[in-house]
CSV table of C-alpha atoms and ligand atoms in Angstrom, one decimal:
chain,number,residue,atom,x,y,z
G,1,UNK,CA,153.9,87.1,61.3
G,2,UNK,CA,151.0,87.1,63.6
G,3,UNK,CA,147.7,85.8,62.3
G,4,UNK,CA,144.6,87.9,62.9
G,5,UNK,CA,142.4,84.7,63.2
G,6,UNK,CA,141.1,84.0,66.6
G,7,UNK,CA,141.3,87.5,68.0
G,8,UNK,CA,138.4,89.7,69.3
G,9,UNK,CA,137.8,93.0,67.6
G,10,UNK,CA,139.3,94.7,70.6
G,11,UNK,CA,142.5,92.6,70.4
G,12,UNK,CA,142.7,93.5,66.7
G,13,UNK,CA,142.2,97.1,67.6
G,14,UNK,CA,145.1,97.2,70.0
G,15,UNK,CA,147.4,95.3,67.6
G,16,UNK,CA,146.8,97.5,64.6
G,17,UNK,CA,146.4,100.7,66.5
G,18,UNK,CA,143.9,102.0,63.9
G,19,UNK,CA,142.5,105.3,64.9
G,20,UNK,CA,139.0,104.5,64.2
G,21,UNK,CA,137.7,101.6,66.2
G,22,UNK,CA,135.2,100.6,63.5
G,23,UNK,CA,138.1,99.7,61.2
G,24,UNK,CA,139.0,96.8,63.5
G,25,UNK,CA,135.5,95.5,63.5
G,26,UNK,CA,135.4,95.7,59.7
G,27,UNK,CA,138.6,93.7,59.5
G,28,UNK,CA,137.3,91.2,62.2
G,29,UNK,CA,134.2,90.7,60.0
G,30,UNK,CA,136.0,90.5,56.7
G,31,UNK,CA,138.6,87.9,57.6
G,32,UNK,CA,135.9,85.2,58.3
G,33,UNK,CA,134.1,85.7,54.9
G,34,UNK,CA,136.6,83.4,53.2
G,35,UNK,CA,139.1,86.0,51.9
G,36,UNK,CA,142.7,84.8,51.2
G,37,UNK,CA,144.5,88.1,51.5
G,38,UNK,CA,144.1,91.5,53.2
G,39,UNK,CA,143.9,93.0,49.7
G,40,UNK,CA,140.4,91.6,49.4
G,41,UNK,CA,139.1,93.8,52.2
G,42,UNK,CA,138.0,96.5,49.7
G,43,UNK,CA,136.0,98.6,52.2
G,44,UNK,CA,139.1,99.7,54.1
G,45,UNK,CA,141.7,102.2,52.8
G,46,UNK,CA,144.5,101.0,50.6
G,47,UNK,CA,147.2,102.1,53.0
G,48,UNK,CA,145.6,100.1,55.8
G,49,UNK,CA,145.4,97.0,53.6
G,50,UNK,CA,149.1,97.3,52.8
G,51,UNK,CA,150.0,97.8,56.4
G,52,UNK,CA,148.1,94.7,57.3
G,53,UNK,CA,149.8,92.6,54.6
G,54,UNK,CA,153.2,93.8,55.8
G,55,UNK,CA,152.6,93.1,59.5
G,56,UNK,CA,150.1,90.3,59.8
G,57,UNK,CA,149.0,87.1,58.2
G,58,UNK,CA,145.8,85.1,57.8
G,59,UNK,CA,146.1,81.3,57.3
G,60,UNK,CA,148.8,79.6,59.2
G,61,UNK,CA,147.5,76.0,58.8
G,62,UNK,CA,148.1,74.2,55.5
G,63,UNK,CA,146.4,71.2,54.1
G,64,UNK,CA,149.2,68.5,53.9
G,65,UNK,CA,147.0,65.6,52.7
G,66,UNK,CA,143.4,65.2,51.8
G,67,UNK,CA,141.9,61.7,51.6
G,68,UNK,CA,138.4,61.1,50.2
G,69,UNK,CA,136.5,57.9,50.9
G,70,UNK,CA,133.7,56.3,49.0
G,71,UNK,CA,131.1,57.6,51.6
G,72,UNK,CA,131.8,61.2,50.6
G,73,UNK,CA,133.9,61.9,53.7
G,74,UNK,CA,137.1,63.7,53.5
G,75,UNK,CA,139.9,63.5,56.1
G,76,UNK,CA,142.5,66.3,56.1
G,77,UNK,CA,146.0,66.1,57.6
G,78,UNK,CA,146.9,69.7,58.5
G,79,UNK,CA,150.4,71.1,58.9
G,80,UNK,CA,150.7,73.8,61.6
G,81,UNK,CA,153.1,76.7,61.3
G,82,UNK,CA,155.7,75.0,63.7
G,83,UNK,CA,155.7,71.8,61.5
G,84,UNK,CA,153.4,69.7,63.7
G,85,UNK,CA,150.4,67.9,62.2
G,86,UNK,CA,146.8,67.7,63.3
G,87,UNK,CA,143.7,66.5,61.5
G,88,UNK,CA,140.0,67.2,60.8
G,89,UNK,CA,137.4,65.2,59.0
G,90,UNK,CA,134.5,66.6,56.8
G,91,UNK,CA,131.5,64.3,57.0
G,92,UNK,CA,128.8,64.7,54.3
G,93,UNK,CA,125.6,62.6,54.2
G,94,UNK,CA,124.5,63.8,50.8
G,95,UNK,CA,122.0,66.3,52.3
G,96,UNK,CA,122.6,69.9,53.3
G,97,UNK,CA,124.0,68.7,56.5
G,98,UNK,CA,127.8,68.8,56.4
G,99,UNK,CA,129.7,68.3,59.6
G,100,UNK,CA,133.3,69.0,60.3
G,101,UNK,CA,135.1,67.2,63.1
G,102,UNK,CA,137.6,69.6,64.5
G,103,UNK,CA,140.8,69.0,66.6
G,104,UNK,CA,141.4,71.0,69.8
G,105,UNK,CA,145.0,69.9,70.3
G,106,UNK,CA,148.0,68.3,68.6
G,107,UNK,CA,148.2,65.0,70.4
G,108,UNK,CA,146.5,64.3,73.7
G,109,UNK,CA,147.5,63.6,77.3
G,110,UNK,CA,144.4,61.7,78.4
G,111,UNK,CA,146.0,58.4,77.6
G,112,UNK,CA,142.9,56.3,76.5
G,113,UNK,CA,144.3,52.9,75.8
G,114,UNK,CA,142.3,52.2,72.6
G,115,UNK,CA,143.1,55.5,71.0
G,116,UNK,CA,145.9,56.2,68.5
G,117,UNK,CA,146.3,59.9,69.4
G,118,UNK,CA,147.2,58.9,73.0
G,119,UNK,CA,150.4,57.2,71.8
G,120,UNK,CA,151.7,60.6,70.6
G,121,UNK,CA,151.3,62.3,74.0
G,122,UNK,CA,150.3,66.0,74.0
G,123,UNK,CA,152.4,68.1,71.6
G,124,UNK,CA,150.6,71.3,72.3
G,125,UNK,CA,147.2,72.8,72.4
G,126,UNK,CA,145.9,74.6,69.4
G,127,UNK,CA,145.2,78.4,69.4
G,128,UNK,CA,141.7,79.8,69.0
G,129,UNK,CA,142.9,80.8,65.5
G,130,UNK,CA,144.1,77.3,64.6
G,131,UNK,CA,140.7,75.8,65.7
G,132,UNK,CA,138.8,78.4,63.6
G,133,UNK,CA,141.1,77.9,60.6
G,134,UNK,CA,140.0,74.3,60.4
G,135,UNK,CA,136.4,75.4,59.9
G,136,UNK,CA,137.4,78.0,57.3
G,137,UNK,CA,139.6,75.4,55.4
G,138,UNK,CA,136.7,72.9,55.6
G,139,UNK,CA,134.3,75.4,54.0
G,140,UNK,CA,136.8,76.2,51.3
G,141,UNK,CA,137.0,72.6,50.4
G,142,UNK,CA,133.5,71.4,50.9
G,143,UNK,CA,131.2,74.4,50.7
G,144,UNK,CA,129.0,75.7,53.5
G,145,UNK,CA,129.4,73.6,56.7
G,146,UNK,CA,126.3,73.2,58.9
G,147,UNK,CA,127.6,71.5,62.0
G,148,UNK,CA,130.7,71.2,64.1
G,149,UNK,CA,131.8,68.4,66.5
G,150,UNK,CA,134.9,69.0,68.6
G,151,UNK,CA,135.7,65.4,68.5
G,152,UNK,CA,139.0,65.4,66.6
G,153,UNK,CA,142.4,65.1,68.1
G,154,UNK,CA,142.8,66.1,71.7
G,155,UNK,CA,140.7,66.8,74.7
G,156,UNK,CA,138.7,70.0,74.2
G,157,UNK,CA,138.4,70.7,77.9
G,158,UNK,CA,142.2,70.5,78.3
G,159,UNK,CA,142.2,73.5,76.1
G,160,UNK,CA,139.1,75.3,77.4
G,161,UNK,CA,140.0,78.9,77.1
G,162,UNK,CA,141.0,78.7,73.4
G,163,UNK,CA,138.1,76.4,72.6
G,164,UNK,CA,135.6,78.8,74.2
G,165,UNK,CA,137.1,81.8,72.4
G,166,UNK,CA,137.0,80.0,69.1
G,167,UNK,CA,133.3,79.0,69.8
G,168,UNK,CA,132.4,82.6,70.6
G,169,UNK,CA,133.8,83.7,67.2
G,170,UNK,CA,132.2,80.8,65.4
G,171,UNK,CA,128.8,81.8,67.0
G,172,UNK,CA,129.2,85.6,66.5
G,173,UNK,CA,127.0,86.9,63.8
G,174,UNK,CA,129.6,89.5,62.9
G,175,UNK,CA,132.1,86.7,62.3
G,176,UNK,CA,131.0,83.2,61.2
G,177,UNK,CA,127.5,83.1,62.8
G,178,UNK,CA,127.0,79.4,63.3
G,179,UNK,CA,124.2,78.6,65.8
G,180,UNK,CA,125.5,77.2,69.2
G,181,UNK,CA,123.1,74.2,68.9
G,182,UNK,CA,125.0,73.2,65.8
G,183,UNK,CA,128.2,72.6,67.8
G,184,UNK,CA,129.0,69.6,70.0
G,185,UNK,CA,131.9,69.2,72.4
G,186,UNK,CA,133.0,65.7,73.1
G,187,UNK,CA,134.9,65.1,76.3
G,188,UNK,CA,136.4,62.0,78.0
G,189,UNK,CA,134.8,63.3,81.2
G,190,UNK,CA,136.6,66.3,82.4
G,191,UNK,CA,134.2,67.5,85.1
G,192,UNK,CA,135.3,71.1,85.4
G,193,UNK,CA,134.8,71.5,81.7
G,194,UNK,CA,131.3,70.0,81.8
G,195,UNK,CA,130.5,72.5,84.6
G,196,UNK,CA,131.9,75.4,82.7
G,197,UNK,CA,129.7,74.4,79.7
G,198,UNK,CA,126.6,74.2,81.9
G,199,UNK,CA,127.3,77.8,83.1
G,200,UNK,CA,127.9,79.1,79.6
G,201,UNK,CA,124.9,81.1,78.2
G,202,UNK,CA,125.5,79.3,74.8
G,203,UNK,CA,123.6,76.1,74.2
G,204,UNK,CA,126.4,74.1,72.9
G,205,UNK,CA,125.7,70.3,72.9
G,206,UNK,CA,127.7,67.9,75.0
G,207,UNK,CA,128.9,64.3,74.2
G,208,UNK,CA,130.7,62.3,76.8
G,209,UNK,CA,132.9,59.3,75.9
G,210,UNK,CA,131.8,56.8,78.3
G,211,UNK,CA,133.1,53.5,76.8
G,212,UNK,CA,132.5,51.6,80.0
G,213,UNK,CA,130.1,52.2,82.8
G,214,UNK,CA,132.1,49.8,85.2
G,215,UNK,CA,134.5,51.8,87.3
G,216,UNK,CA,137.5,49.4,87.2
G,217,UNK,CA,137.1,48.6,83.5
G,218,UNK,CA,136.9,52.2,82.6
G,219,UNK,CA,140.0,52.9,84.7
G,220,UNK,CA,141.8,50.3,82.6
G,221,UNK,CA,141.0,52.0,79.3
G,222,UNK,CA,140.5,55.6,80.4
G,223,UNK,CA,142.9,56.8,83.1
G,224,UNK,CA,140.9,60.0,83.4
G,225,UNK,CA,138.5,57.8,85.5
G,226,UNK,CA,141.0,57.9,88.4
G,227,UNK,CA,140.7,61.7,88.4
G,228,UNK,CA,137.1,62.0,87.9
G,229,UNK,CA,135.3,58.7,89.0
G,230,UNK,CA,132.0,57.6,87.4
G,231,UNK,CA,129.9,58.5,90.4
G,232,UNK,CA,131.2,62.2,90.2
G,233,UNK,CA,130.7,62.2,86.5
G,234,UNK,CA,127.1,61.2,86.9
G,235,UNK,CA,126.5,63.9,89.4
G,236,UNK,CA,128.0,66.5,87.1
G,237,UNK,CA,125.9,65.2,84.2
G,238,UNK,CA,122.7,65.3,86.3
G,239,UNK,CA,123.5,68.9,87.1
G,240,UNK,CA,124.2,69.7,83.5
G,241,UNK,CA,120.9,68.3,82.6
G,242,UNK,CA,119.1,70.3,85.3
G,243,UNK,CA,120.9,73.5,84.4
G,244,UNK,CA,120.4,73.2,80.7
G,245,UNK,CA,117.4,71.0,80.7
G,246,UNK,CA,118.9,69.2,77.9
G,247,UNK,CA,119.9,65.8,76.6
G,248,UNK,CA,123.4,64.9,76.0
G,249,UNK,CA,124.9,61.8,74.3
G,250,UNK,CA,127.3,59.1,75.5
G,251,UNK,CA,129.8,57.7,73.1
G,252,UNK,CA,130.4,54.0,73.6
G,253,UNK,CA,133.2,52.5,71.6
G,254,UNK,CA,132.5,48.8,71.1
G,255,UNK,CA,135.4,46.6,71.9
G,256,UNK,CA,135.1,42.9,71.4
G,257,UNK,CA,135.2,40.7,74.6
G,258,UNK,CA,135.8,43.8,76.7
G,259,UNK,CA,132.8,46.1,77.1
G,260,UNK,CA,130.0,44.2,75.4
G,261,UNK,CA,129.0,41.5,78.0
G,262,UNK,CA,126.0,41.2,80.2
G,263,UNK,CA,127.8,42.8,83.2
G,264,UNK,CA,128.8,45.7,81.0
G,265,UNK,CA,125.1,46.2,79.9
G,266,UNK,CA,124.0,46.0,83.5
G,267,UNK,CA,126.5,48.7,84.4
G,268,UNK,CA,125.4,50.8,81.5
G,269,UNK,CA,121.8,50.5,82.5
G,270,UNK,CA,122.5,51.5,86.1
G,271,UNK,CA,124.7,54.4,85.0
G,272,UNK,CA,122.1,55.8,82.5
G,273,UNK,CA,119.1,55.4,84.8
G,274,UNK,CA,117.9,58.9,85.9
G,275,UNK,CA,119.7,60.5,82.9
G,276,UNK,CA,117.9,61.4,79.7
G,277,UNK,CA,120.6,60.3,77.3
G,278,UNK,CA,121.3,58.7,73.9
G,279,UNK,CA,124.1,56.2,73.6
G,280,UNK,CA,126.1,56.5,70.4
G,281,UNK,CA,127.7,53.2,69.7
G,282,UNK,CA,130.9,53.2,67.7
G,283,UNK,CA,132.6,50.0,66.6
G,284,UNK,CA,136.2,50.3,67.5
G,285,UNK,CA,138.4,51.3,64.6
G,286,UNK,CA,141.4,48.9,64.6
G,287,UNK,CA,144.6,50.5,65.7
G,288,UNK,CA,147.6,48.3,64.9
G,289,UNK,CA,149.6,47.1,67.9
G,290,UNK,CA,146.7,47.5,70.4
G,291,UNK,CA,145.4,44.5,72.4
G,292,UNK,CA,141.8,45.1,71.3
G,293,UNK,CA,139.6,43.8,68.6
G,294,UNK,CA,136.6,45.2,66.8
G,295,UNK,CA,133.3,43.2,67.1
G,296,UNK,CA,131.7,41.6,64.1
G,297,UNK,CA,128.2,42.4,62.9
G,298,UNK,CA,126.5,39.6,64.8
G,299,UNK,CA,128.1,40.6,68.1
G,300,UNK,CA,127.0,44.2,67.5
G,301,UNK,CA,123.4,43.1,66.6
G,302,UNK,CA,123.3,41.0,69.8
G,303,UNK,CA,124.5,43.9,71.9
G,304,UNK,CA,121.9,46.2,70.3
G,305,UNK,CA,119.1,43.8,70.9
G,306,UNK,CA,120.0,43.6,74.6
G,307,UNK,CA,119.9,47.4,74.8
G,308,UNK,CA,116.5,47.3,73.1
G,309,UNK,CA,115.1,44.9,75.7
G,310,UNK,CA,116.2,47.3,78.5
G,311,UNK,CA,114.9,50.3,76.8
G,312,UNK,CA,118.3,52.0,76.5
G,313,UNK,CA,118.2,54.6,73.7
G,314,UNK,CA,121.1,54.2,71.3
G,315,UNK,CA,122.2,54.9,67.8
G,316,UNK,CA,124.8,52.8,65.9
G,317,UNK,CA,127.3,54.9,64.1
G,318,UNK,CA,128.2,53.7,60.7
G,319,UNK,CA,131.9,53.5,60.3
G,320,UNK,CA,132.1,57.1,59.0
G,321,UNK,CA,135.5,58.0,57.9
G,322,UNK,CA,136.7,54.5,58.4
G,323,UNK,CA,138.1,54.3,54.9
G,324,UNK,CA,140.1,57.5,55.5
G,325,UNK,CA,141.8,56.5,58.8
G,326,UNK,CA,138.8,58.1,60.5
G,327,UNK,CA,139.4,57.4,64.1
G,328,UNK,CA,141.1,59.9,66.4
G,329,UNK,CA,144.7,60.3,65.5
G,330,UNK,CA,145.0,57.7,62.8
G,331,UNK,CA,146.1,60.1,60.0
G,332,UNK,CA,148.2,62.6,61.9
G,333,UNK,CA,150.0,59.8,63.6
G,334,UNK,CA,151.3,58.5,60.3
G,335,UNK,CA,153.1,61.8,59.8
G,336,UNK,CA,156.8,61.4,60.5
G,337,UNK,CA,157.4,64.8,62.1
G,338,UNK,CA,154.9,64.0,65.1
D,1,SAH,N1,138.9,63.7,73.9
D,1,SAH,C1,137.6,63.8,73.5
D,1,SAH,C2,137.5,63.9,71.9
D,1,SAH,C3,138.5,63.1,71.1
D,1,SAH,S1,138.2,61.4,70.9
D,1,SAH,C4,136.8,62.6,73.9
D,1,SAH,O1,137.3,61.7,74.5
D,1,SAH,O2,135.5,62.5,73.6
D,1,SAH,C5,136.7,61.3,70.0
D,1,SAH,C6,136.0,60.0,70.1
D,1,SAH,O3,136.7,59.0,69.4
D,1,SAH,C7,135.9,59.4,71.6
D,1,SAH,O4,134.5,59.0,71.8
D,1,SAH,C8,136.7,58.2,71.6
D,1,SAH,O5,136.2,57.3,72.5
D,1,SAH,C9,136.7,57.7,70.1
D,1,SAH,N2,137.8,56.9,69.6
D,1,SAH,C10,139.1,57.1,69.8
D,1,SAH,N3,139.8,56.2,69.2
D,1,SAH,C11,138.9,55.4,68.6
D,1,SAH,C12,139.1,54.2,67.8
D,1,SAH,N4,140.2,53.7,67.5
D,1,SAH,N5,137.9,53.7,67.3
D,1,SAH,C13,136.7,54.2,67.5
D,1,SAH,N6,136.5,55.3,68.3
D,1,SAH,C14,137.6,55.9,68.8
């Protein structure tokens, strides 16, 4: 049965063929209020409720496993209708700020060498409805969510249409009503996606996974660099910054003896000059079988002190979700069916 999540009011209208157009808007509004069944939409006629229940569905995504860690984070392995798995993480810091990290695809075809998801390849992109369902499931489990990062499994800009459709429903006051500034898209550097975001009227935030500012090194760990070289990426980011007059962030996964040396810092300084940017440092989460190591505390502190000296703005991400297989793909990968 077709789910009504992820459809515009017009699409719902043409599907249900209701005579009065306002009915489809009522249904569109109601399904994002957290209802479990069409029977709960009490302001539409009983016959229409029954018809909806016979022909359509709501949730297609099921929580397969929920893992809590001691920091108050919760990682969910989600089973899709076709039996594939994806994942999302709810990050709470004890305040009103509750962030959900949402997946845009099942698997990924970007091939980053340090990433577990890359080993799966791309199974398929998620529908707009499946992207939205993650948010609704998160709210059911954790209460009101304040922020979204599209930083879960997959490359958001490799599923741009469905992503943008989901975002417009998330943002729509008649549906979920989450402010655009509370949403962040994280990309490995897909330039047309960055340009599309710059052109969007919505002020969605941008994060770019840099991980190395040295062309050849970045090619080694992130093959997307062959397609979109660093110089072009920087140009696109400069334009993004001009268009939107906004800051963005770089993510920089710290890999011992690989991207933490003086040459790497020099390249990072060169690359960040002329950009107003914050670098988010993330110690690499160990993935078994990969030829990388995570740095120890001392090595991280030394790296940070060198950034301090050069005036490069950074934050060091605590290993959020580490205890719950937090890094991209580490939970869904364990599922046999994938
Ligand atoms: N494709 C998007 C979003 C998914 S990856 C992107 O590249 O941004 C989300 C973030 O997780 C990226 O910054 C990536 O560099 C990081 N990441 C992937 N595997 C990791 C690991 N094992 N340890 C730490 N960070 C990891």
